[in-house]
Amino acid sequence: MKKIHRPLPLFFIVAILLSVADILFCQEKQQLTLDNMNDSTLLQAFSTPRTWWLANNTAIIYDTRKPDSVRTLESLDPASGERTQFLDRKKAKESLAGLFPEGKPPRFSPAPSQISPTGRYGYYLIKGDIFLLDIPAAEFTRVTDTKEAEKSVNFSPDGNKLAFVRGHDLYVYSIPDKKETRLTSDGNDSLLNGTLSWVYWEEIFGRSDAGYRWSPDSKWIAFLQTDESGVSVQHYINDTPWTPTMTTQRYPKVGEKNPRVRVGITEVGSDKTTWVKIDPGAYEYIIRFDWLPDNKTLCVRTMNRLQTDLDFYLAECSTGTARHVLRDTDEGWVNISDDLYFLKDGKHFIISSERDGYNHLYRFTMDGKLVNQITKGDWSIRSSGGGVFWVQKGVTGIDEKNGWIYFTALEKSSLEKHLYRIRMDGSDMKRLTDAEGTHAITMSPDAHYYFDRYSNISTPPSLALYKSDGSEILKLAESDPAGFRTFDIQYAELTHVPARDGFQVPVSITKPKELDPNKKYPVIVSVYGGPSAPQVSNSFQYGSIWENVLLNNGYICMTVDNRAATAISKKLENLILKRTLGEVELNDLVDAVRWMKQQPYVDPSRIGIWGWSGGGSNTVMAMTRSTEFKAGIAGGTVTDFRFYDSKWGEAIMKTENENRDGYEQYSLLKYAKDLHGKLLLIHGSHDDNVHIQNIWRFIDELIDADKLFELMVYPMRGHGVGDMAGSKHLHHLMLDFWNRNL
């Protein structure tokens, strides 16, 4: 008898398919190790399309999630959500290759270094020369072919010119005329025009060589001239040749002479420079110079050496005559902010200030009279993403016509960043983002649309386009766990633990997927600890990759922010005034670790700590001024703020004349004799940020105290080691140290 085959019920088929999928999914799981932690699929989880807003309020997209062979620039109409190809990649690549007929052309990327405000052009720097891409035509032009390298290249607002620096002087290139004009001619190794000294590049302009500004009408350039002739010199040995060579760096240390700076204004095509007339004795730093919408006036912001006073001057570009309009002050130091906006009504400007202890927005008349405080509360506005933490920028857009200011802030939670809007009189404030986590916002010039790059602690970034009222138009990239799923990555848990005075210290804890109830685990604590530099946040963390390698080797990971590091308020930040690397940072760290030791899954005798830069300093402090830790790794460590640069060191600690006792009391050198546990010191020999002098001096103190330690110096590496070989070696080194000591 033949058997009759009846079709299986649909639900049964689905169940079978899901079971097979589960089996295959489980089979695909891999354990994360030192050897595969750089797998490209892990980085894929952080990738979202790059975007540029144009002056006409349309956008350009470069989708890095697409296969490299088909990636190109696309245009996006935010009103319709329509995406169209904007660049013929193949034609552009062939055009670039045609400029290198006798040699191998460079690898072509469709994403330029910068796109002009009109969207027509993009520029590339190739081996120190400028190449210009006409994007609609997909044709390249070589702009420069010089022995000296060009740098600091920027399009004019009208998109028809390029400004750049060559040999410490400022130049402009007219794209329609293909003509180069030199604007300054006195630049040399110690006199810089339109480019920045190291301390200005690092501490004031946030690692951006922003030494000049185009006027809105593209007819004028204001630039910073820097005289470094009196600044002390740091030396670095290049050990590569048989006979070592030496390079130098101008670096003003605490108490030493700073670069002298002034602002010049020149009309494009003219060889005349008008200098802004501000008494050089009235300031130590020029921290910003910004054009007003009228194209005739420049706002110059200066700061005194103690960094307690921020002065605003308005200067006429034709004469350089300047008048003082406003002073902002802080008992500790005034943080640098890019939140300065001159309204088109010509009557008002808006700044951010921490004058009430929190970072908020204020509106003033043009003569510096306060009109109103715009945002208020026990929370701060905060940059939503990109840039460095020590340069603030919370405003994402201003719609003057409809009377709205858009900004990101920590109002909902100090661990989250959300987008808000508010009226200029401070009314009708509303949160526009709903999903818990971190929203990085970039708005169109007219503030009618915005991109939101969103993530949380367990959700990789996604990217979407929104209307200014918070309604979604288009999802550009969904959240993609990618390799995080393949390697079964575990995510951190966010919580707060009580300090001795009740303050809730933010911490994150990453544990194995299944804790063995019969086992007590060693814990590795990560710390940075610098002022308003939080590491604990409800955002997708790159550091979770390294943490999972540690998890798979039997460790639990913890990150701690002391109260001054949380960015909650200037009040908390100022607690470390004149006493950084002291009790404020240490007590919160110790209290959090003691709480952790009480957890049933923790072995309290096996606690390690590590950090880099400021985290290295906090690690050394914890290893010398407490007995909570069995082992520690300190990288790129400041051991005495007299070895650090004038701008950052004196902001917190002031000058030695004002705070000599503080420098002595909080120097880590004096505590070397109290080292408790095993310590590994790591430094790059060419670290131009935290000089290796810091470690040599600390090691001397350890030797005098007969304290054993371990040392790893990475030859000719900088502050972060950086290269792939160095990074791989560093992780092997660290894991080996933990395995031997925890």
XYZ file of C-alpha atoms in Angstrom:
742
model
C 0.000 0.000 0.000
C 1.289 3.412 -0.900
C 1.632 5.909 1.879
C -0.162 9.155 1.472
C 2.084 12.174 2.334
C -0.005 14.867 3.909
C 1.431 18.423 4.073
C 2.657 19.428 7.538
C 0.739 22.179 9.346
C 2.204 25.636 8.710
C 2.980 26.270 12.388
C 5.003 23.030 12.498
C 7.052 24.052 9.453
C 7.806 27.424 11.038
C 8.836 25.690 14.276
C 11.235 23.408 12.400
C 12.758 26.291 10.462
C 13.239 28.296 13.652
C 14.888 25.317 15.348
C 17.262 24.842 12.418
C 18.033 28.560 12.438
C 18.766 28.389 16.168
C 21.114 25.460 15.652
C 22.927 27.211 12.814
C 23.061 30.418 14.811
C 24.593 28.623 17.781
C 27.100 26.919 15.505
C 28.177 30.308 14.175
C 29.048 31.600 17.641
C 32.748 32.239 18.160
C 34.715 33.143 21.247
C 36.383 36.549 21.168
C 40.147 36.350 21.677
C 43.225 38.522 21.255
C 43.667 37.033 17.785
C 40.225 37.903 16.431
C 39.303 41.029 18.426
C 40.073 43.205 15.375
C 37.667 41.283 13.159
C 36.156 43.734 10.659
C 32.611 42.606 11.461
C 32.998 44.008 14.967
C 33.805 47.463 13.614
C 30.880 47.105 11.214
C 28.521 47.431 14.177
C 29.697 51.020 14.716
C 29.381 52.027 11.067
C 26.652 54.359 9.895
C 26.538 56.425 6.678
C 28.508 59.676 6.677
C 26.447 62.800 6.035
C 27.069 66.410 5.008
C 24.452 69.176 5.051
C 24.699 71.654 2.181
C 23.860 75.353 2.196
C 20.603 74.703 0.317
C 19.445 72.333 3.109
C 19.848 69.169 1.090
C 22.347 66.527 2.166
C 25.106 64.317 0.808
C 25.398 60.704 2.000
C 28.286 58.256 1.822
C 27.010 54.848 2.879
C 29.924 52.912 4.364
C 27.705 49.857 4.844
C 27.554 49.211 1.132
C 30.276 47.069 -0.511
C 33.352 49.164 -1.224
C 33.125 48.556 -4.967
C 29.722 50.275 -5.251
C 29.997 52.985 -2.586
C 29.629 56.502 -3.880
C 28.233 59.881 -2.894
C 24.454 60.185 -2.944
C 22.249 63.259 -2.660
C 19.277 63.303 -0.315
C 16.245 65.558 -0.528
C 14.996 65.731 3.078
C 11.553 66.908 2.020
C 10.852 63.814 -0.072
C 13.410 61.397 1.376
C 14.599 60.638 -2.172
C 18.201 59.405 -2.583
C 19.993 59.652 -5.929
C 23.545 58.982 -7.081
C 25.590 62.172 -6.886
C 29.024 61.020 -8.072
C 30.075 58.752 -10.929
C 32.690 56.828 -8.954
C 34.255 55.026 -11.919
C 34.697 58.215 -13.928
C 36.163 60.090 -10.950
C 38.641 57.278 -10.291
C 39.772 57.320 -13.918
C 40.130 61.099 -13.818
C 42.366 60.915 -10.745
C 44.474 58.167 -12.310
C 44.975 60.402 -15.345
C 46.868 62.885 -13.148
C 49.481 60.207 -12.364
C 50.407 58.957 -15.859
C 53.913 57.779 -14.923
C 53.206 56.383 -11.488
C 50.664 54.410 -9.539
C 47.679 56.598 -8.613
C 46.601 56.691 -4.974
C 43.667 54.642 -3.767
C 40.491 56.574 -4.534
C 37.799 57.164 -1.923
C 34.517 58.765 -3.000
C 34.411 60.634 0.337
C 36.536 63.818 0.150
C 38.232 65.477 3.101
C 35.666 68.257 2.815
C 32.707 69.063 0.553
C 32.025 72.665 -0.451
C 28.869 74.279 1.001
C 27.263 74.199 -2.459
C 28.072 70.523 -2.912
C 29.842 71.030 -6.213
C 33.416 70.391 -5.084
C 35.355 68.179 -2.741
C 39.040 68.351 -1.949
C 41.635 65.668 -1.204
C 45.102 65.962 0.287
C 47.394 63.488 -1.477
C 51.028 63.367 -0.386
C 50.789 66.946 0.832
C 49.194 68.395 -2.315
C 45.602 69.530 -2.895
C 43.413 67.818 -5.491
C 39.980 69.191 -6.335
C 37.065 67.016 -7.433
C 34.216 68.536 -9.444
C 31.589 66.155 -8.072
C 28.803 66.472 -10.706
C 31.368 66.243 -13.514
C 33.416 63.539 -11.717
C 36.626 65.305 -12.816
C 39.795 65.973 -10.817
C 42.086 68.995 -10.954
C 45.471 69.215 -9.307
C 45.525 72.465 -7.330
C 49.079 72.394 -5.936
C 52.330 70.699 -6.866
C 54.857 71.994 -4.360
C 57.792 70.745 -2.336
C 56.209 72.062 0.856
C 53.028 70.369 2.003
C 49.708 72.191 2.167
C 47.455 71.848 5.213
C 44.434 73.403 6.964
C 42.415 73.485 3.742
C 38.907 74.983 3.820
C 36.324 76.000 1.231
C 34.910 79.504 1.285
C 31.187 79.765 2.097
C 30.359 80.446 -1.570
C 32.293 77.327 -2.569
C 34.436 79.121 -5.159
C 37.695 79.404 -3.208
C 40.043 77.310 -1.132
C 42.148 78.720 1.678
C 45.156 76.781 2.951
C 48.461 77.090 4.774
C 51.863 76.430 3.246
C 55.123 77.051 5.054
C 53.360 78.878 7.936
C 51.698 81.352 5.558
C 48.118 81.698 4.370
C 47.032 81.318 0.720
C 43.786 81.412 -1.264
C 43.059 79.554 -4.487
C 40.288 80.804 -6.791
C 38.621 77.760 -8.343
C 37.049 79.502 -11.396
C 40.279 81.386 -12.184
C 42.674 78.600 -11.141
C 44.718 81.334 -9.491
C 46.678 81.209 -6.235
C 47.095 84.309 -4.053
C 49.418 84.627 -1.078
C 47.865 86.500 1.849
C 50.805 86.554 4.316
C 54.544 86.419 3.750
C 56.301 86.601 7.123
C 55.649 83.059 8.377
C 58.531 80.952 9.701
C 59.180 78.142 12.172
C 58.266 80.324 15.137
C 55.813 82.789 13.509
C 52.650 81.050 12.355
C 49.928 82.594 10.173
C 46.579 80.810 9.985
C 47.899 77.625 11.585
C 48.099 76.758 15.254
C 50.793 76.029 17.787
C 50.551 72.694 19.591
C 48.922 74.024 22.765
C 46.279 75.933 20.746
C 45.647 72.934 18.501
C 45.281 70.556 21.453
C 43.708 72.522 24.283
C 41.929 75.510 22.735
C 40.670 74.409 19.322
C 40.139 70.771 20.262
C 42.642 69.067 17.925
C 41.529 71.097 14.944
C 43.943 73.336 13.040
C 41.352 76.112 12.890
C 43.692 79.087 12.634
C 41.559 81.211 10.278
C 37.917 82.026 9.494
C 36.189 82.961 6.242
C 33.670 85.809 6.383
C 30.120 84.713 5.421
C 30.389 86.582 2.078
C 33.731 84.881 1.232
C 35.510 88.226 0.784
C 37.520 88.385 4.009
C 39.651 86.078 6.127
C 40.412 86.573 9.807
C 43.420 84.631 11.044
C 45.436 83.976 14.146
C 49.103 84.944 14.091
C 51.181 83.083 16.659
C 54.655 84.013 17.880
C 56.239 80.914 19.438
C 59.776 82.242 19.690
C 59.704 82.311 23.493
C 58.098 78.890 24.002
C 60.245 76.088 25.405
C 61.284 73.225 23.136
C 60.717 69.496 23.650
C 63.029 66.995 21.917
C 62.319 63.549 20.448
C 64.943 61.065 19.269
C 64.394 59.175 16.020
C 66.193 55.841 16.450
C 65.495 54.526 12.947
C 68.685 55.709 11.170
C 72.103 54.354 12.216
C 72.871 57.778 13.584
C 69.743 58.933 15.429
C 68.166 62.242 14.476
C 66.037 64.618 16.528
C 62.764 66.421 16.069
C 61.457 69.256 18.226
C 58.146 70.589 19.489
C 57.202 73.942 21.015
C 55.402 73.092 24.253
C 54.690 75.599 27.057
C 54.698 73.889 30.438
C 52.983 75.102 33.574
C 54.408 78.502 34.548
C 56.371 78.937 31.319
C 55.956 81.451 28.529
C 52.957 80.900 26.264
C 52.733 81.677 22.544
C 51.801 85.320 21.901
C 48.805 85.628 19.610
C 46.890 88.328 17.755
C 44.118 88.411 15.157
C 44.622 89.774 11.673
C 41.952 90.546 9.073
C 42.688 90.628 5.361
C 40.562 91.073 2.282
C 41.038 88.347 -0.301
C 43.168 89.774 -3.120
C 44.732 92.421 -0.910
C 48.204 92.355 0.627
C 47.078 94.482 3.574
C 46.454 93.059 7.049
C 44.452 94.945 9.654
C 45.249 93.886 13.217
C 42.510 93.762 15.839
C 43.314 96.414 18.415
C 43.107 94.693 21.798
C 45.744 95.519 24.407
C 48.107 92.472 24.507
C 48.460 93.015 28.241
C 44.732 92.457 28.716
C 44.768 88.765 27.804
C 46.839 85.578 27.740
C 44.819 83.504 25.262
C 42.666 84.232 22.231
C 40.298 81.299 22.313
C 37.983 82.159 19.389
C 37.385 84.732 16.654
C 34.052 84.593 14.828
C 32.417 86.631 12.078
C 29.074 88.320 12.587
C 26.413 87.977 9.852
C 27.084 91.559 8.663
C 30.526 90.600 7.203
C 31.933 93.748 8.815
C 32.434 92.727 12.417
C 34.481 90.107 14.190
C 33.903 88.798 17.708
C 37.173 88.022 19.488
C 37.100 86.086 22.758
C 40.083 86.332 25.084
C 41.011 84.732 28.390
C 43.363 85.627 31.214
C 46.164 83.313 32.321
C 44.246 81.988 35.329
C 41.358 81.261 32.919
C 38.767 82.721 35.286
C 37.705 85.554 32.923
C 36.366 85.221 29.381
C 36.072 88.569 27.557
C 34.052 89.289 24.412
C 35.187 92.048 22.011
C 33.514 93.259 18.816
C 36.049 94.483 16.221
C 35.486 96.414 12.984
C 37.216 94.581 10.153
C 38.053 97.800 8.274
C 39.905 99.486 11.161
C 40.531 96.759 13.748
C 38.974 98.948 16.439
C 37.528 96.735 19.173
C 35.098 97.392 21.989
C 34.559 95.217 25.040
C 30.950 93.983 25.384
C 30.862 91.142 27.916
C 32.840 89.250 30.551
C 31.933 85.743 31.680
C 33.606 84.465 34.851
C 34.017 81.308 36.887
C 35.659 80.773 40.256
C 37.460 77.728 38.873
C 38.012 78.149 35.151
C 35.853 79.025 32.151
C 35.378 76.064 29.839
C 35.767 76.662 26.109
C 32.519 76.610 24.150
C 31.560 76.930 20.502
C 28.057 77.987 21.507
C 28.100 81.610 20.326
C 25.380 82.759 17.918
C 24.741 86.246 16.570
C 21.126 86.497 15.513
C 20.189 87.915 12.145
C 18.103 90.612 13.787
C 21.417 92.359 14.506
C 20.288 93.075 18.070
C 21.059 89.933 20.068
C 23.523 87.122 20.559
C 23.341 83.834 22.448
C 26.087 82.159 24.479
C 26.396 79.191 26.788
C 27.670 79.846 30.290
C 28.169 77.924 33.527
C 27.566 81.008 35.666
C 24.835 79.330 37.734
C 26.834 76.125 38.194
C 25.297 74.346 35.181
C 25.911 74.821 31.460
C 22.969 76.839 30.118
C 22.060 79.240 27.306
C 21.713 83.013 27.735
C 20.562 85.828 25.425
C 22.252 89.258 25.419
C 21.891 92.539 23.567
C 24.778 93.625 21.341
C 26.112 95.869 24.100
C 26.348 92.925 26.494
C 23.169 93.462 28.503
C 21.498 90.235 29.679
C 18.008 89.796 28.213
C 17.182 86.390 29.706
C 18.467 83.006 30.699
C 17.065 80.598 28.122
C 17.600 77.141 29.649
C 17.411 76.488 33.392
C 17.597 73.585 35.799
C 19.874 71.214 37.663
C 21.234 69.792 34.416
C 23.565 70.929 31.631
C 23.445 71.282 27.876
C 26.076 69.005 26.368
C 27.589 68.208 22.978
C 25.820 65.207 21.489
C 28.750 63.648 19.684
C 31.963 64.249 17.805
C 34.775 66.531 18.866
C 36.650 66.488 22.143
C 35.078 66.682 25.579
C 36.925 69.862 26.585
C 35.281 71.974 23.832
C 31.550 72.282 24.403
C 28.825 72.729 21.782
C 25.289 71.930 22.808
C 23.270 73.949 20.281
C 22.487 71.985 17.121
C 20.445 74.607 15.275
C 18.585 77.911 15.518
C 15.401 78.645 13.583
C 15.052 82.407 13.993
C 12.022 82.668 11.741
C 9.966 80.327 13.906
C 11.666 81.271 17.161
C 13.206 77.901 18.128
C 16.603 76.914 19.534
C 17.551 73.248 19.261
C 20.087 71.748 21.652
C 21.244 68.499 23.241
C 21.413 68.068 26.989
C 21.682 65.731 29.973
C 18.276 66.816 31.317
C 16.689 63.346 31.324
C 19.748 61.564 32.680
C 23.441 62.332 33.072
C 24.072 59.039 31.239
C 21.994 60.002 28.183
C 21.992 62.750 25.558
C 18.709 63.935 24.080
C 17.556 66.605 21.648
C 15.349 69.466 22.886
C 13.879 72.653 21.541
C 12.990 75.848 23.383
C 11.784 79.371 22.648
C 14.285 82.201 22.926
C 12.461 83.540 25.946
C 12.922 80.180 27.671
C 9.380 78.907 27.217
C 7.897 75.763 25.633
C 10.900 73.508 26.186
C 10.273 70.016 24.806
C 12.313 66.833 24.459
C 12.176 65.611 20.844
C 13.927 62.242 21.205
C 12.189 59.375 22.989
C 14.396 56.289 22.869
C 16.576 55.905 25.962
C 20.256 56.261 25.124
C 22.480 58.681 23.246
C 21.329 60.795 20.300
C 24.027 62.469 18.185
C 22.340 65.239 16.191
C 23.350 67.160 13.055
C 20.788 69.711 11.788
C 20.249 71.315 8.420
C 21.291 74.993 8.167
C 17.674 76.146 8.380
C 17.053 73.807 11.368
C 14.073 72.186 9.643
C 15.591 68.683 9.504
C 18.140 66.647 11.406
C 20.046 63.378 11.339
C 19.987 61.336 14.543
C 22.713 58.740 15.143
C 21.217 56.773 17.997
C 22.568 53.999 20.207
C 22.343 52.661 23.731
C 24.511 50.384 25.850
C 23.284 47.231 24.073
C 22.115 48.612 20.717
C 24.573 49.507 17.939
C 24.142 52.861 16.198
C 21.360 53.493 13.730
C 20.853 56.583 11.576
C 17.588 58.279 10.652
C 16.364 61.548 9.152
C 13.785 63.563 11.092
C 11.725 66.714 10.778
C 12.495 69.359 13.373
C 9.344 68.431 15.307
C 10.807 64.985 16.009
C 8.827 63.013 13.437
C 10.827 60.442 11.470
C 11.104 60.796 7.693
C 13.521 58.068 6.663
C 15.631 55.357 8.268
C 19.052 55.463 6.607
C 20.667 52.631 8.549
C 19.196 50.129 10.970
C 21.090 48.998 14.033
C 23.400 46.158 12.963
C 24.991 43.972 15.682
C 27.116 42.281 12.997
C 30.135 40.633 14.643
C 28.814 41.464 18.100
C 26.235 38.724 17.553
C 28.721 36.291 16.023
C 31.088 36.610 18.968
C 28.231 36.639 21.495
C 29.371 39.944 22.966
C 28.071 40.699 26.450
C 26.988 44.246 27.192
C 27.567 46.309 30.295
C 24.956 47.012 32.941
C 24.603 50.639 34.005
C 23.987 51.531 37.625
C 24.890 53.973 40.389
C 26.525 53.109 43.685
C 26.539 55.283 46.815
C 29.663 57.190 47.854
C 30.394 57.804 51.527
C 28.388 61.055 51.459
C 25.491 59.592 49.492
C 26.492 60.864 46.034
C 25.452 58.347 43.376
C 28.614 57.333 41.499
C 27.941 56.145 37.906
C 29.413 52.732 37.105
C 29.114 50.135 34.374
C 29.680 46.433 35.001
C 30.251 43.773 32.347
C 29.847 40.175 33.460
C 30.082 36.783 31.731
C 26.873 35.540 30.163
C 26.488 32.921 32.859
C 28.063 33.617 36.223
C 29.286 30.471 37.966
C 27.598 30.595 41.390
C 30.475 28.590 42.857
C 33.119 30.997 41.643
C 34.368 34.391 42.741
C 35.773 36.457 39.906
C 38.631 38.943 39.739
C 37.591 42.441 38.628
C 39.400 44.877 36.316
C 38.387 48.503 36.889
C 38.725 51.019 34.054
C 39.037 54.720 34.873
C 39.662 58.027 33.119
C 38.461 60.532 35.701
C 39.191 63.885 34.026
C 36.858 66.854 34.593
C 33.561 66.503 32.693
C 34.898 63.511 30.760
C 32.399 60.724 31.548
C 33.153 57.172 30.418
C 29.959 55.644 31.792
C 27.110 56.385 29.395
C 24.090 54.768 27.829
C 25.753 54.472 24.428
C 27.266 51.681 22.363
C 30.842 51.264 23.575
C 33.866 50.353 21.475
C 35.595 49.319 24.699
C 33.163 46.425 25.085
C 35.260 44.489 22.556
C 38.314 44.511 24.830
C 36.136 43.912 27.880
C 34.754 40.743 26.300
C 38.253 39.449 25.657
C 38.837 39.911 29.373
C 35.503 38.255 30.186
C 36.519 35.232 28.148
C 39.692 35.027 30.226
C 37.765 34.882 33.472
C 37.487 38.537 34.521
C 34.642 40.917 35.278
C 34.995 44.504 34.035
C 33.921 47.717 35.743
C 34.123 51.398 34.747
C 33.821 54.218 37.282
C 33.287 57.994 36.910
C 34.037 60.209 39.884
C 31.630 63.102 40.476
C 33.866 65.705 38.827
C 34.026 63.525 35.699
C 30.266 63.127 35.248
C 29.637 66.423 33.342
C 26.556 66.944 35.503
C 27.585 70.433 36.567
C 30.406 72.947 36.884
C 29.810 72.826 40.630
C 31.037 69.227 40.705
C 33.847 69.949 38.263
C 35.157 72.794 40.432
C 35.573 70.431 43.392
C 39.001 69.500 42.004
C 40.145 73.134 41.710
C 43.757 73.400 42.935
C 43.717 69.755 44.046
C 43.408 67.399 41.113
C 44.590 63.820 41.550
C 43.281 64.163 45.070
C 40.559 63.122 47.445
C 37.588 63.988 45.215
C 38.615 61.547 42.490
C 40.094 58.955 44.844
C 37.255 58.718 47.352
C 34.559 58.118 44.733
C 36.724 55.491 43.036
C 37.474 53.706 46.312
C 33.835 53.803 47.419
C 32.663 52.269 44.141
C 35.300 49.533 44.340
C 34.444 48.731 47.971
C 30.812 48.347 46.930
C 31.939 46.003 44.154
C 33.955 43.902 46.588
C 30.777 43.199 48.530
C 29.069 41.529 45.567
C 28.767 37.734 45.979
C 30.434 36.985 42.642
C 33.583 39.083 43.304
C 36.901 37.999 44.807
C 37.817 41.108 46.851
C 41.489 40.116 46.978
C 41.854 40.276 43.185
C 40.956 43.772 41.984
C 42.930 45.447 39.194
C 42.748 48.966 37.802
C 43.899 50.520 34.558
C 43.626 53.717 32.545
C 45.323 55.881 29.948
C 46.324 59.542 30.047
C 44.180 60.973 32.851
C 43.218 57.373 33.563
C 46.877 56.491 33.941
C 47.225 59.263 36.503
C 44.176 58.057 38.412
C 45.538 54.512 38.309
C 48.877 55.550 39.814
C 47.021 57.591 42.435
C 44.874 54.570 43.319
C 47.922 52.288 43.532
C 49.854 54.654 45.792
C 47.167 56.294 47.925
C 44.951 53.282 48.595
C 45.356 49.559 49.240
C 42.251 48.472 47.335
C 44.018 47.144 44.241
C 46.279 44.153 43.742
C 47.584 45.313 40.344
C 47.386 48.264 37.971
C 48.302 49.339 34.445
C 48.982 53.042 33.822
C 49.475 54.320 30.271
C 50.457 57.818 29.077
C 50.518 59.054 32.673
C 50.848 62.608 33.996
C 52.713 62.178 37.289
C 53.085 65.882 38.150
C 51.088 68.682 36.509
C 54.217 70.830 36.381
C 55.270 68.522 33.532
C 52.050 69.217 31.600
C 51.028 72.083 29.326
C 50.180 75.538 30.639
C 46.591 75.746 29.359
C 45.218 72.536 30.846
C 47.449 72.323 33.898
C 46.881 75.913 35.006
C 43.114 75.755 34.405
C 42.749 73.292 37.263
C 45.867 73.843 39.368
C 46.584 77.520 38.524
C 50.178 78.760 38.513
C 52.793 77.675 41.017
C 52.857 81.196 42.430
C 49.191 80.825 43.329
C 49.125 77.134 44.290
C 52.626 75.904 45.096
C 51.381 73.847 48.047
C 48.772 72.217 45.828
C 51.353 71.162 43.244
C 53.491 69.651 45.991
C 50.658 67.930 47.834
C 49.012 66.353 44.772
C 52.127 65.398 42.825
C 52.214 61.631 42.347
C 55.997 61.729 42.732
C 55.781 62.091 46.498
C 53.570 58.989 46.760
C 55.811 56.631 44.744
C 57.226 55.294 48.022
C 53.719 54.139 48.976
C 53.148 51.936 45.925
C 50.942 49.001 46.872
C 50.635 46.019 44.513
C 52.034 45.261 41.072
C 52.296 48.201 38.645
C 52.919 48.217 34.885
C 53.863 51.600 33.378
C 53.376 52.092 29.617
C 54.440 55.094 27.537
C 55.254 56.099 23.968
C 58.713 57.585 23.534
C 57.317 60.204 21.122
C 54.283 61.131 23.215
C 53.920 64.848 22.410
C 50.940 65.234 24.751
C 52.138 63.658 27.995
C 55.906 63.724 27.744
C 57.801 60.622 28.782
C 59.572 62.825 31.332
C 56.552 62.108 33.540
C 57.449 58.428 33.728
C 61.217 58.869 34.010
C 60.771 61.101 37.045
C 58.263 58.739 38.657
C 60.575 55.763 38.029
C 63.392 57.632 39.776
C 61.188 57.943 42.826
C 60.259 54.244 42.683
C 63.938 53.308 42.508
C 64.806 55.535 45.455
C 62.046 53.836 47.443
C 63.205 50.346 46.331
C 59.803 49.653 44.755
C 59.647 47.039 41.995
C 57.551 47.728 38.882
C 57.233 46.799 35.225
C 57.802 49.129 32.260
C 56.941 49.053 28.567
C 58.108 51.879 26.310
C 56.792 51.884 22.742
C 59.545 53.366 20.545
C 58.578 56.369 18.437
C 54.884 55.997 19.306
C 52.718 58.850 20.470
C 50.131 59.295 23.174
C 47.963 56.383 22.106
C 50.488 53.893 20.613
C 48.261 53.964 17.516
C 49.574 51.554 14.889
C 48.135 48.076 14.390
C 51.282 46.221 15.493
C 51.629 48.398 18.575
C 47.948 48.008 19.475
C 48.083 44.228 19.095
C 51.222 44.029 21.231
C 49.677 46.313 23.853
C 46.647 44.062 24.318
C 48.851 40.952 24.570
C 50.989 42.779 27.117
C 48.032 43.827 29.233
C 46.351 40.426 29.251
C 49.621 38.747 30.189
C 50.036 41.189 33.077
C 46.518 40.523 34.379
C 46.943 36.763 34.098
C 50.206 36.880 36.044
C 48.945 39.200 38.768
C 45.199 38.628 39.162
